[in-house]
Every structure is written in C-alpha cells, then in structure tokens.
Coordinates of C-alpha atoms and ligand atoms in Angstrom, one line a residue:
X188 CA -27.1 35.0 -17.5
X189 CA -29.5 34.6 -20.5
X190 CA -29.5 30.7 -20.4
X191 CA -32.3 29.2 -19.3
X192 CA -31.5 26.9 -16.2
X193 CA -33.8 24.8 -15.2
X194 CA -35.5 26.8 -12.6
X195 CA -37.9 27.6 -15.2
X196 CA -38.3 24.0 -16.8
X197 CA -41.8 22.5 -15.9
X198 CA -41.3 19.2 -15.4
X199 CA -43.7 17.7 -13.3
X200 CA -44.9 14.3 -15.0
X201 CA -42.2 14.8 -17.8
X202 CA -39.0 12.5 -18.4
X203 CA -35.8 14.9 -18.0
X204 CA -32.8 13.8 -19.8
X205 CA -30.2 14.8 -17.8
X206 CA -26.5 14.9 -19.0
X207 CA -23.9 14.5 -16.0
X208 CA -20.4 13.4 -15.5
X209 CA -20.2 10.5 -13.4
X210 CA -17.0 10.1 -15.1
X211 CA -15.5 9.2 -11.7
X212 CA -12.1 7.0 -10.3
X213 CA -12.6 3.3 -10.0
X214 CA -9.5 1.0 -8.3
X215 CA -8.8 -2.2 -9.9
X216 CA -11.8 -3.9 -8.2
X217 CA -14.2 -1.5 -9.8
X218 CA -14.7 0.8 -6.4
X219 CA -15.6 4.5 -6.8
X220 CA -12.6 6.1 -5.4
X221 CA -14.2 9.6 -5.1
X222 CA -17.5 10.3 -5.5
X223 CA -17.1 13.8 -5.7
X224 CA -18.6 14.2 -8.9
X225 CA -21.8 11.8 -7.9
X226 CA -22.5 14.0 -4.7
X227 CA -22.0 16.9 -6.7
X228 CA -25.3 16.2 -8.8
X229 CA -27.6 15.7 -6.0
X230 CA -29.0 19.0 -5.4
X231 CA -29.9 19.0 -9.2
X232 CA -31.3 15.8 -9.1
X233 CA -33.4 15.7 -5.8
X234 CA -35.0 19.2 -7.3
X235 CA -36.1 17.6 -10.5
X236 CA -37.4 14.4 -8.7
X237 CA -39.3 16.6 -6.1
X238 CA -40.7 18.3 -9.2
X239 CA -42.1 15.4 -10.4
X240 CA -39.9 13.9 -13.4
X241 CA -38.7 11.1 -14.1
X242 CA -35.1 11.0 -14.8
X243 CA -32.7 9.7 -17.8
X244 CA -29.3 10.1 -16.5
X245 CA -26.4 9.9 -19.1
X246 CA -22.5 10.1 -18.9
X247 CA -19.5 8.9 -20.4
X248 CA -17.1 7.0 -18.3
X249 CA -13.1 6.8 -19.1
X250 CA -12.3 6.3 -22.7
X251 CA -13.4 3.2 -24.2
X252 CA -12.6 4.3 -27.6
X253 CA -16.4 3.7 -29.0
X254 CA -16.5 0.1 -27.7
X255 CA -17.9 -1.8 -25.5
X256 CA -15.6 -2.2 -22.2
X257 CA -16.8 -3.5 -19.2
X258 CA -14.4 -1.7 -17.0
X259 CA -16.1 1.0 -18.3
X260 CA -19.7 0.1 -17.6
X261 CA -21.3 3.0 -15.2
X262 CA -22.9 0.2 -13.3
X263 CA -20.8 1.2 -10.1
X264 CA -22.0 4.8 -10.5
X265 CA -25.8 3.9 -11.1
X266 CA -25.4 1.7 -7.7
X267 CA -23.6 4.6 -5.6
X268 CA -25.9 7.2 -6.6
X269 CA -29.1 5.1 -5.8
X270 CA -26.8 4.7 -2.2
X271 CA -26.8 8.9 -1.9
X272 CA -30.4 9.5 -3.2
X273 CA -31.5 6.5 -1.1
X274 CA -33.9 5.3 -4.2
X275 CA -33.2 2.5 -7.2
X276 CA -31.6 3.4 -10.3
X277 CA -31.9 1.2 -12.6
X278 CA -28.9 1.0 -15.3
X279 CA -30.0 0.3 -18.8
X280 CA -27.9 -2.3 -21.2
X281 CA -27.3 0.6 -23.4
X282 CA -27.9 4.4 -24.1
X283 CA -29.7 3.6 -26.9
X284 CA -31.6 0.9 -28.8
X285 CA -34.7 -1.1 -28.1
X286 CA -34.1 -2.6 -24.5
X287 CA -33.2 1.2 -23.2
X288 CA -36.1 2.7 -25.4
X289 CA -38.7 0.7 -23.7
X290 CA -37.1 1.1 -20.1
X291 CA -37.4 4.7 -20.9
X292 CA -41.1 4.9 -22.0
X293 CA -41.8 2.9 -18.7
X294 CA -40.8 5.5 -16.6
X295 CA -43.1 6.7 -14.0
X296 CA -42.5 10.2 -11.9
X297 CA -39.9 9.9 -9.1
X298 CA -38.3 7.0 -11.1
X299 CA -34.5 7.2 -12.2
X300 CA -33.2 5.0 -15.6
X301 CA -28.9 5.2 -16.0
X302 CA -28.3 5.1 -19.2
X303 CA -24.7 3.1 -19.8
X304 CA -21.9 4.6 -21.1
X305 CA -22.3 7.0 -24.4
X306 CA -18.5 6.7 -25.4
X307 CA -19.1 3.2 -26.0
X308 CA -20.5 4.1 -29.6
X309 CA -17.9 6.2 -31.5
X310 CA -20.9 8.6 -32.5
X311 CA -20.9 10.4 -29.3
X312 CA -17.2 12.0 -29.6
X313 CA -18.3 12.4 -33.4
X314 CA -21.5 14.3 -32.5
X315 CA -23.5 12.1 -34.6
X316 CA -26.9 14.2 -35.2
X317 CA -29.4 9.9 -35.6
X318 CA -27.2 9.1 -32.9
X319 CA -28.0 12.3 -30.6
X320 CA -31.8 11.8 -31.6
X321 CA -32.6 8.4 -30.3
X322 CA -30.5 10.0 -27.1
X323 CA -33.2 12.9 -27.1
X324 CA -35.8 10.4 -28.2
X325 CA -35.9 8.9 -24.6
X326 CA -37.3 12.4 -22.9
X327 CA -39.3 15.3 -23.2
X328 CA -36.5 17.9 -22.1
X329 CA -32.8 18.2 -21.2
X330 CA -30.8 19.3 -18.6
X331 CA -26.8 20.0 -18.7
X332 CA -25.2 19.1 -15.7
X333 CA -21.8 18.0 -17.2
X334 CA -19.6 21.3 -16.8
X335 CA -16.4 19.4 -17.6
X336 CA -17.5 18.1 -20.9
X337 CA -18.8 21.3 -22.1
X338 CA -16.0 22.4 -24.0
X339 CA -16.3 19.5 -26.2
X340 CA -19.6 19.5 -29.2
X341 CA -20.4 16.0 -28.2
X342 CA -24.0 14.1 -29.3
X343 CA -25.2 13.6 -25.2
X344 CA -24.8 17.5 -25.0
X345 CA -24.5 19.4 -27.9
X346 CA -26.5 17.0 -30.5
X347 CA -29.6 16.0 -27.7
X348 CA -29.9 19.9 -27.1
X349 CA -30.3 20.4 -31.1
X350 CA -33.6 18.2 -30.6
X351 CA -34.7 18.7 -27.0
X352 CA -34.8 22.4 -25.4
X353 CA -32.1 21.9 -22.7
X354 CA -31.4 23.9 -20.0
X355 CA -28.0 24.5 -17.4
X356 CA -28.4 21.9 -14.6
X357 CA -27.6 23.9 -11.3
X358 CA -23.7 22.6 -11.6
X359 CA -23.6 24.4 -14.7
X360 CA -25.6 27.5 -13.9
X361 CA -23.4 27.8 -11.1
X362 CA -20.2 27.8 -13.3
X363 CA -21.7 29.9 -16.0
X364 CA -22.1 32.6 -12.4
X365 CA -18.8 32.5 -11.5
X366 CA -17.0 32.3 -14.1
X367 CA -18.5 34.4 -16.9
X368 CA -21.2 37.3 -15.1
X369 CA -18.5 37.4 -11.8
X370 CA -15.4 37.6 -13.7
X371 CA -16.8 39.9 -16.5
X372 CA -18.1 41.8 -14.4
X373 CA -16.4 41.8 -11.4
X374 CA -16.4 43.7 -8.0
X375 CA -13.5 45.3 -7.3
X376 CA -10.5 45.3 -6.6
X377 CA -10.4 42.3 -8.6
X378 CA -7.0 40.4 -8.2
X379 CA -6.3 37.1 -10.9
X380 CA -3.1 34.8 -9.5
X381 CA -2.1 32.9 -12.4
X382 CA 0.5 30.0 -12.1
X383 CA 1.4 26.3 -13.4
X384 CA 3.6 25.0 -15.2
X385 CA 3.7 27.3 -19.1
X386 CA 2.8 30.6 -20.4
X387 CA 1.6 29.0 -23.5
X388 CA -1.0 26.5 -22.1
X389 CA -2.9 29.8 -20.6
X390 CA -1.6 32.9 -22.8
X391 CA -4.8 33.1 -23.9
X392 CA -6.1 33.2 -20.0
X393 CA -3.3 36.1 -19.3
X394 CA -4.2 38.2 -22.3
X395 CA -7.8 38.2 -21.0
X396 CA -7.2 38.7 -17.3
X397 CA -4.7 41.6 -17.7
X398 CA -7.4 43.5 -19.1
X399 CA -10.3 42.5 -17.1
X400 CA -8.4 42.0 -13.5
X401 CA -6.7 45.1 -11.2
X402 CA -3.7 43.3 -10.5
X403 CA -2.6 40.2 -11.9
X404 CA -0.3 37.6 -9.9
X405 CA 2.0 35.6 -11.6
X406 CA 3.5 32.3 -10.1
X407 CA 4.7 29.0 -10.9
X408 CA 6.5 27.7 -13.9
X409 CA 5.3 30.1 -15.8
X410 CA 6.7 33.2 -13.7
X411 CA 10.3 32.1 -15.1
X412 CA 9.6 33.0 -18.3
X413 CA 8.3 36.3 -17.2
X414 CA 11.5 36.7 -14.9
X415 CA 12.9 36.0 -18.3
X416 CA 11.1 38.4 -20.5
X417 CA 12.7 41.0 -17.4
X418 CA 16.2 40.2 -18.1
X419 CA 17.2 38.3 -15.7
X420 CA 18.6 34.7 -15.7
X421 CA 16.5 31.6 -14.4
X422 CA 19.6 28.8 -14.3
X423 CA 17.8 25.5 -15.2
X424 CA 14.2 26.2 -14.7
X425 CA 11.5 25.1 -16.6
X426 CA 11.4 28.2 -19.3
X427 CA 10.2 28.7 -22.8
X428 CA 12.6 30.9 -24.3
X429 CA 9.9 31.2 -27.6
X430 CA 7.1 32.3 -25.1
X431 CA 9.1 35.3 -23.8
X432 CA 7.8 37.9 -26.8
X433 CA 4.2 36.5 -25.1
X434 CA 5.5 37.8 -21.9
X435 CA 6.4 40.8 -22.6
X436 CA 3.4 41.4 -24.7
X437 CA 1.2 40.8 -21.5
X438 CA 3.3 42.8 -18.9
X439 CA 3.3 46.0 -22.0
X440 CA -0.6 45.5 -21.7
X441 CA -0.5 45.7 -18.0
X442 CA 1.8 49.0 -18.3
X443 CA -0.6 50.6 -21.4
X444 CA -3.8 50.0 -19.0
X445 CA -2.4 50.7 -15.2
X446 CA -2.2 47.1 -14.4
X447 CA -0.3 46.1 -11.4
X448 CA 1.5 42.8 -12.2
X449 CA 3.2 41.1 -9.7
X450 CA 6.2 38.5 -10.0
X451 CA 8.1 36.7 -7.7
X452 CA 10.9 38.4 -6.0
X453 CA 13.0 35.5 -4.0
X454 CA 12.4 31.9 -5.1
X455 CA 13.2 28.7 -4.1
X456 CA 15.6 26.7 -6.2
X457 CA 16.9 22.7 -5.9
X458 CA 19.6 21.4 -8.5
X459 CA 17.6 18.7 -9.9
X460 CA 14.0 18.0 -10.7
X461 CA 14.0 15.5 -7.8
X462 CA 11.2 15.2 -4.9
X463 CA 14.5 15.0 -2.0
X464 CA 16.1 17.7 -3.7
X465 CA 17.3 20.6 -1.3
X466 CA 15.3 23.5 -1.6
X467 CA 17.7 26.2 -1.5
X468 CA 16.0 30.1 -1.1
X469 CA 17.7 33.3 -3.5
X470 CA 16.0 36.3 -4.9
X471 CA 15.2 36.5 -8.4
X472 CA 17.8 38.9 -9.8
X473 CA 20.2 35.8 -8.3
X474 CA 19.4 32.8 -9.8
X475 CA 22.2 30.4 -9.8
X476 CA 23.3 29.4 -13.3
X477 CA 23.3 25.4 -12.0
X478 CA 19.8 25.6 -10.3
X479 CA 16.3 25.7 -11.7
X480 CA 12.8 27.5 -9.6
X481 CA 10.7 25.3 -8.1
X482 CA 8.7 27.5 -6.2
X483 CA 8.8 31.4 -4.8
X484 CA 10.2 32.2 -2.2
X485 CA 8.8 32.9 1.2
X486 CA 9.0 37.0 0.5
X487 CA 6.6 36.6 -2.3
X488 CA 4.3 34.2 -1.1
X489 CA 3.5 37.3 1.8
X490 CA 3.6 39.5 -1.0
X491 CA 1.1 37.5 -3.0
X492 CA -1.1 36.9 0.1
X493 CA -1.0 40.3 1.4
X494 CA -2.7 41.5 -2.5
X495 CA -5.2 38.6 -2.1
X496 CA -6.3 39.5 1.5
X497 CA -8.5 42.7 0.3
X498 CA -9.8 41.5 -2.7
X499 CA -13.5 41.9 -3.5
X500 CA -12.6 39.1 -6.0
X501 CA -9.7 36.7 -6.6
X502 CA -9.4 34.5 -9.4
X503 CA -7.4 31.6 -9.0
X504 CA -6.0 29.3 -11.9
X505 CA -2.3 26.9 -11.4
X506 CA -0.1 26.4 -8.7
X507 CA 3.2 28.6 -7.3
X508 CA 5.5 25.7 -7.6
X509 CA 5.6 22.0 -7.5
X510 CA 3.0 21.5 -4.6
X511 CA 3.1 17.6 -5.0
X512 CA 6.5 17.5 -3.3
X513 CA 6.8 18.7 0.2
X514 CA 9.8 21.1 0.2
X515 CA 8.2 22.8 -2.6
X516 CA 4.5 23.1 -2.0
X517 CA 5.1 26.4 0.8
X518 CA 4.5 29.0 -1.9
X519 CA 1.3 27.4 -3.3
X520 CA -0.4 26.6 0.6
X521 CA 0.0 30.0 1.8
X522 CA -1.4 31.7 -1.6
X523 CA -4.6 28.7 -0.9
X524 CA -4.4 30.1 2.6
X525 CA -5.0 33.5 1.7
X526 CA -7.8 32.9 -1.4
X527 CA -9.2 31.4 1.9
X528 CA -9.1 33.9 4.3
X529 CA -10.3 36.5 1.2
X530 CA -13.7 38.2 2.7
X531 CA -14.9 38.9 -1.1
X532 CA -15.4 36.5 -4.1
X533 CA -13.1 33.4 -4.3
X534 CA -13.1 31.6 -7.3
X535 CA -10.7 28.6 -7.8
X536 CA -10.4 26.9 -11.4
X537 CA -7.9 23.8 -12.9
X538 CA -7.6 20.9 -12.3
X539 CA -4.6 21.1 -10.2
X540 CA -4.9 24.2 -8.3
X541 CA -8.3 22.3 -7.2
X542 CA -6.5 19.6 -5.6
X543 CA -4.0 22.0 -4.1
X544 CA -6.6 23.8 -2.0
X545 CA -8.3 20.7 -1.6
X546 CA -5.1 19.0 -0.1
X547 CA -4.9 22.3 2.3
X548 CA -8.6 21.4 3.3
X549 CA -9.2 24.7 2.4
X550 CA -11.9 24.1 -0.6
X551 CA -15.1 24.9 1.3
X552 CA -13.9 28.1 2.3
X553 CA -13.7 29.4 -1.2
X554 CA -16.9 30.1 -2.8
X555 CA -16.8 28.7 -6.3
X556 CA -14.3 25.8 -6.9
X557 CA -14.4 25.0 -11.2
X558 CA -14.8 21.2 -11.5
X559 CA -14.4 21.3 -15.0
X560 CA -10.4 21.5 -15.5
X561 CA -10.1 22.1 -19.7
X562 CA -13.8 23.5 -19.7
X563 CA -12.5 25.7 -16.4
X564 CA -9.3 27.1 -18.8
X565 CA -11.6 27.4 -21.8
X566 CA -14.1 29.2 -20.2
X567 CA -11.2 31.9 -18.5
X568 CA -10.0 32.1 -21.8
X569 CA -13.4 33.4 -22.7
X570 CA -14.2 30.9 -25.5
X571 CA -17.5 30.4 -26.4
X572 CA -17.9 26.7 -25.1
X573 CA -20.2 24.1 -27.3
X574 CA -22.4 22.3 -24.1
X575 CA -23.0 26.0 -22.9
X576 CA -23.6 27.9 -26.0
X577 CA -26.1 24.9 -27.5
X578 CA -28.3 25.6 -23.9
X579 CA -31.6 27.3 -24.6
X580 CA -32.2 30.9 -24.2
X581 CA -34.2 32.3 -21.0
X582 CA -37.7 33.4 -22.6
Ligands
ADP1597 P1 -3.9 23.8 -13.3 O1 -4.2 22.3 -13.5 O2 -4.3 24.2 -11.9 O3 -4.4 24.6 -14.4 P2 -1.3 23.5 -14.5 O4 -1.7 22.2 -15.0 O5 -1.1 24.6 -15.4 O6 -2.3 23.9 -13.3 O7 0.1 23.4 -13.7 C1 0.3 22.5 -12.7 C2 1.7 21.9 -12.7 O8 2.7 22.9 -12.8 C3 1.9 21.1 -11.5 O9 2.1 19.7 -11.8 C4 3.2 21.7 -10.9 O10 4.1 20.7 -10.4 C5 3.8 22.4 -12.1 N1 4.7 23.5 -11.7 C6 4.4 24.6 -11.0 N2 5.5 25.3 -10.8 C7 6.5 24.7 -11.5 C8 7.9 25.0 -11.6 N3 8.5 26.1 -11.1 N4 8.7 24.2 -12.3 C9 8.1 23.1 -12.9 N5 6.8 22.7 -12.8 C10 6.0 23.5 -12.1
MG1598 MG1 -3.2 20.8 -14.7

C-alpha cells in the first residue's frame, strides 16, 4: 500500500482530526442499538491518544438533509464512546463556528472534542472547499477512519485532506489490505462467490473478478440470469432478461482465460415471493414454469463449499438466496460455513452478506469482514474511491 497510515504520523502534542462513522442505529428513545461501528474505532483511537494527541472526532449521523435535527445529534455516540474509552468526550454545539473553534484550541493531549453532526450543513455532501477549511482549521493533521463514506468526495474527508495531510486510520488501512493488495494480488487458488439479488448492481464486480479470481461462484438472484444466458428456463424468478448478453459476456471471459465458473445445479423453488412459502427442491435444467428460485439447492451448496474449502483466498460478496426467511436461508449458511472453515484468506464484503455470516455467528472466523457496504462494492469493482485516493502518499 503506498498510503501513508498513520503509523508514521507524529502526533505526540498535536490535535488529530479524525474522520469516523459513528453513523450508528438509534431506537425511538435515542439508544445506540449497535455499537459496532463505535467499538470498531477504538484501536485507532486508543493508539493516537497513547501517542499523545488530542483528538477532534467528526461523523455524520443519518440524513438530516443539511439541517439541524436533533434526532440526529451525535450526542448519544460522544456519550457511548466516552463509556468504551472510559475517558470524557465532550461534544461540541457544532462542527464548525466559534463555540467549536475555541473548544478545539483548548484541547490538551489525551483530551477528546466530538464534533456534532457534519450533514447538518448542506456543504459537507457538496464538498464545500471554506466549509472543509474551518473543518481542517480545528487540527494539525487528519486521520480517515470512515471506510463506508469513502466512496463519496465529501468536505469531512475529501475537502479536510485537501488542507491537512491525512492519513488511513487503521479501519481503513485494514480495508485498503484486504481488499486492494490481497485481492490484486492474491494467493492462490483464489476462489470469488458472488451472489444477491442482480447481475447489474455488481457486473462491474463480475467483470473484474473473472479475470483476477481461479474460479468464480455464482449464487443468488443473480445465478438465474446466468442459468438464463445457458438456455434454460427459470419459471418466475427474479431475472433480467436485458442483463443476459452481460452474462454471457462474463462466462465467454471465463472460457477465453481458463476460468472455472460455477452455477447452481438443483435449486430450491416456492410459488410465491412469500416468507411461508413451500420450499420445493428441482435441478436447474427443471425449473417449473409456475415457480421462481429462491435459493440453490442442497447439491450446490456442497458443491460451492467443497471449492471454498481449499482456497488460499475466497472472496465473498451477496447472499445464495433469501437468507432472511428460514426455509430459504440453507444455501447462504452452509457457503458462510465453509468461508469459515477456509484455512487461507477469508474476505467478506456487502452489506448483506455481512449480516448473513454474522447471523451464523460465524464473523470472527473470517479474517476481513468489509464494513463499508457501497464503498465495499465500489472498491471490488476496482474504482478509484475519493476518501482513499485524497489520503497522503507514504514518503
Ligand atoms: P450484499 O448486500 O451482500 O451486496 P445484495 O444486496 O446484492 O447483497 O443482495 C442481497 C439480497 O438479495 C437479499 O435481500 C436477498 O434476499 C436477495 N436475494 C438473494 N437471492 C435471491 C433470489 N433468488 N431471489 C430474490 N432475491 C434474492
Ligand atoms: Mg445489499
């Protein structure tokens, strides 16, 4: 990685803006549902502090539109995380402005100011470069912890790092690991099981990973419109008839470069998009015309799990079927079960397929799970994302 992280920022006796994403659930009293994302900062965090800085935490919380919305107000974040780090954070009225500017200046090493809510001015969607520099104003360098807003040129990443040298918070750096040096250059065998709902949310994902992976797995919603592409007849299913030239243009890759690509061969089917539908099992040359895929079949899921099991790396981005409902979740668990029992590299990206493995309690047996679900997909599509590119070069 040539980014600087910020293992080689000196910041002993400097203020360290840090950018995170505390962007977390709140039920209608206002209580942090999941702290996940809180937790998740800590090691990043308690290294600066024991470092000596001072730190200026910023996030965005929910989307207030550029207003002012108390529901929004990170004050429930700023009082958890001084909970975890077992130290006062103070929250500041604003991000920027007077109050905030002189809470900032009398910052003393070891102390932590919360800076509320960027999104409630308009310029930090708009990447407003006065905005951004009263945000960079407050510090003397910047950290990017904030993986899942990277994808977006926004002022409290993109615009601060145009005035402050800013470098990957360990969140990031970690992300930046696994899922650019590990998957562009991975060890192999390298297997990529890509599911969820369409082909054209993540065609740009398949085109990449059919060059780069050794065999690429192909599940979900999305497999029907492969099984498609092969001639044969999904019933009702979730397809997209206009995404079937895509299809074939991915499995023709996979022939041209000595790809193996594997599709489901039995499936299991229900009559109606309904949760208490009966799941009914067929192979995939015998669809019935009246029923539509919901998830493969039993066959494949060993088939899939028995290519995952000797990996050196697996990739894994969407779900085998629709894991929220019971009868059709089988497919998706044992494919989690097998990225977990994988020996080699296990990298798990999307915002769904995270809480799939997670709902397994199989997530800290994988060794890099993507918080960052459009950033994740952006970043596997190999676009150059604005809150990583912005980061400052190692020297
Ligand atoms: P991720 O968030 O992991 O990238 P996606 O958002 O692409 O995954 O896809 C997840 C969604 O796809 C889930 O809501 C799941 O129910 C749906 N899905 C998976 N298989 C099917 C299917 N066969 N038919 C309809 N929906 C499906
Ligand atoms: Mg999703």
């Amino acid at each position: 990685m040539r980014k600087k992280t910020m293992d080689s920022l000196e910041v002993r006796g400097k203020k360290v803006y840090v950018r995170v994403d505390y962007n977390v659930p709140l039920d209608a009293d206002g209580v942090i549902t999941d702290d996940t994302r809180i937790r998740a900062t800590l090691p990043t965090l308690r290294q600066l502090l024991d470092g000596g800085a001072a730190l200026i935490l910023a996030s965005h919380m929910g989307r207030p539109k550029g207003k002012r919305v108390a529901e929004y107000s990170l004050a429930p974040a700023a009082k958890r995380l001084s909970q975890l780090l077992e130290r006062p954070v103070r929250l500041a009225p604003d991000c920027i402005g007077e109050e905030t500017k002189a809470l900032a200046q009398a910052l003393r090493p070891g102390e932590i100011l919360m800076l509320e809510n960027v999104r409630f001015h308009p310029e930090e969607e708009a990447n407003d470069p006065e905005f951004a520099q009263e945000l960079a104003a407050l510090a003397d360098v910047a950290v990017n912890d904030a993986f899942g807003v990277s994808h977006r040129a926004h002022a409290s990443v993109v615009g601060v790092a145009r005035v402050l040298p800013m470098a990957a918070g360990r969140l990031v750096a970690q992300e930046i690991h696994f899922l650019e040096d590990t998957v562009t250059e991975p060890k192999r065998p390298f297997v990529a099981i890509i599911g969820g709902a369409k082909v054209s949310d993540k065609i740009a994902v398949l085109e990449r990973l059919v060059r780069i992976a050794d065999t690429l797995i192909i599940g979900g919603g999305m497999a029907n419109t492969f099984l498609l592409a092969r001639g044969m007849d999904v019933g009702t299913s979730l397809v997209e008839t206009d995404a079937r030239d895509l299809a074939l243009r991915v499995l023709r890759t996979a022939e041209a470069e000595g790809k193996q690509v594997l599709l489901p061969s039995d499936v299991v089917t229900a009559d109606a998009f309904r949760e208490d539908a009966e799941p009914h099992r067929h192979p995939a040359t015998r669809i019935p015309a009246d029923e539509m895929v919901l998830d493969i079949g039993p066959e494949t899921a060993e088939a899939f799990a028995a290519a995952v099991l000797p990996a050196a790396t697996v990739l894994w981005n969407g779900p085998m079927g629709v894991f929220e409902w019971a009868s059709f979740a089988d497919g998706t668990k044992r494919v989690a079960e097998a990225v977990a029992a994988n020996e080699g590299i296990s990298i798990v990206g999307g915002g769904d397929s995270v809480a799939a493995i997670e709902s397994c309690g199989l997530a800290d047996r994988v060794t890099h799970i993507s918080t960052g679900g459009g950033a994740s997909l952006a970043y596997l599509e190999g676009k150059e994302l604005p809150g990583i590119e912005c980061l400052a070069e190692e020297d």
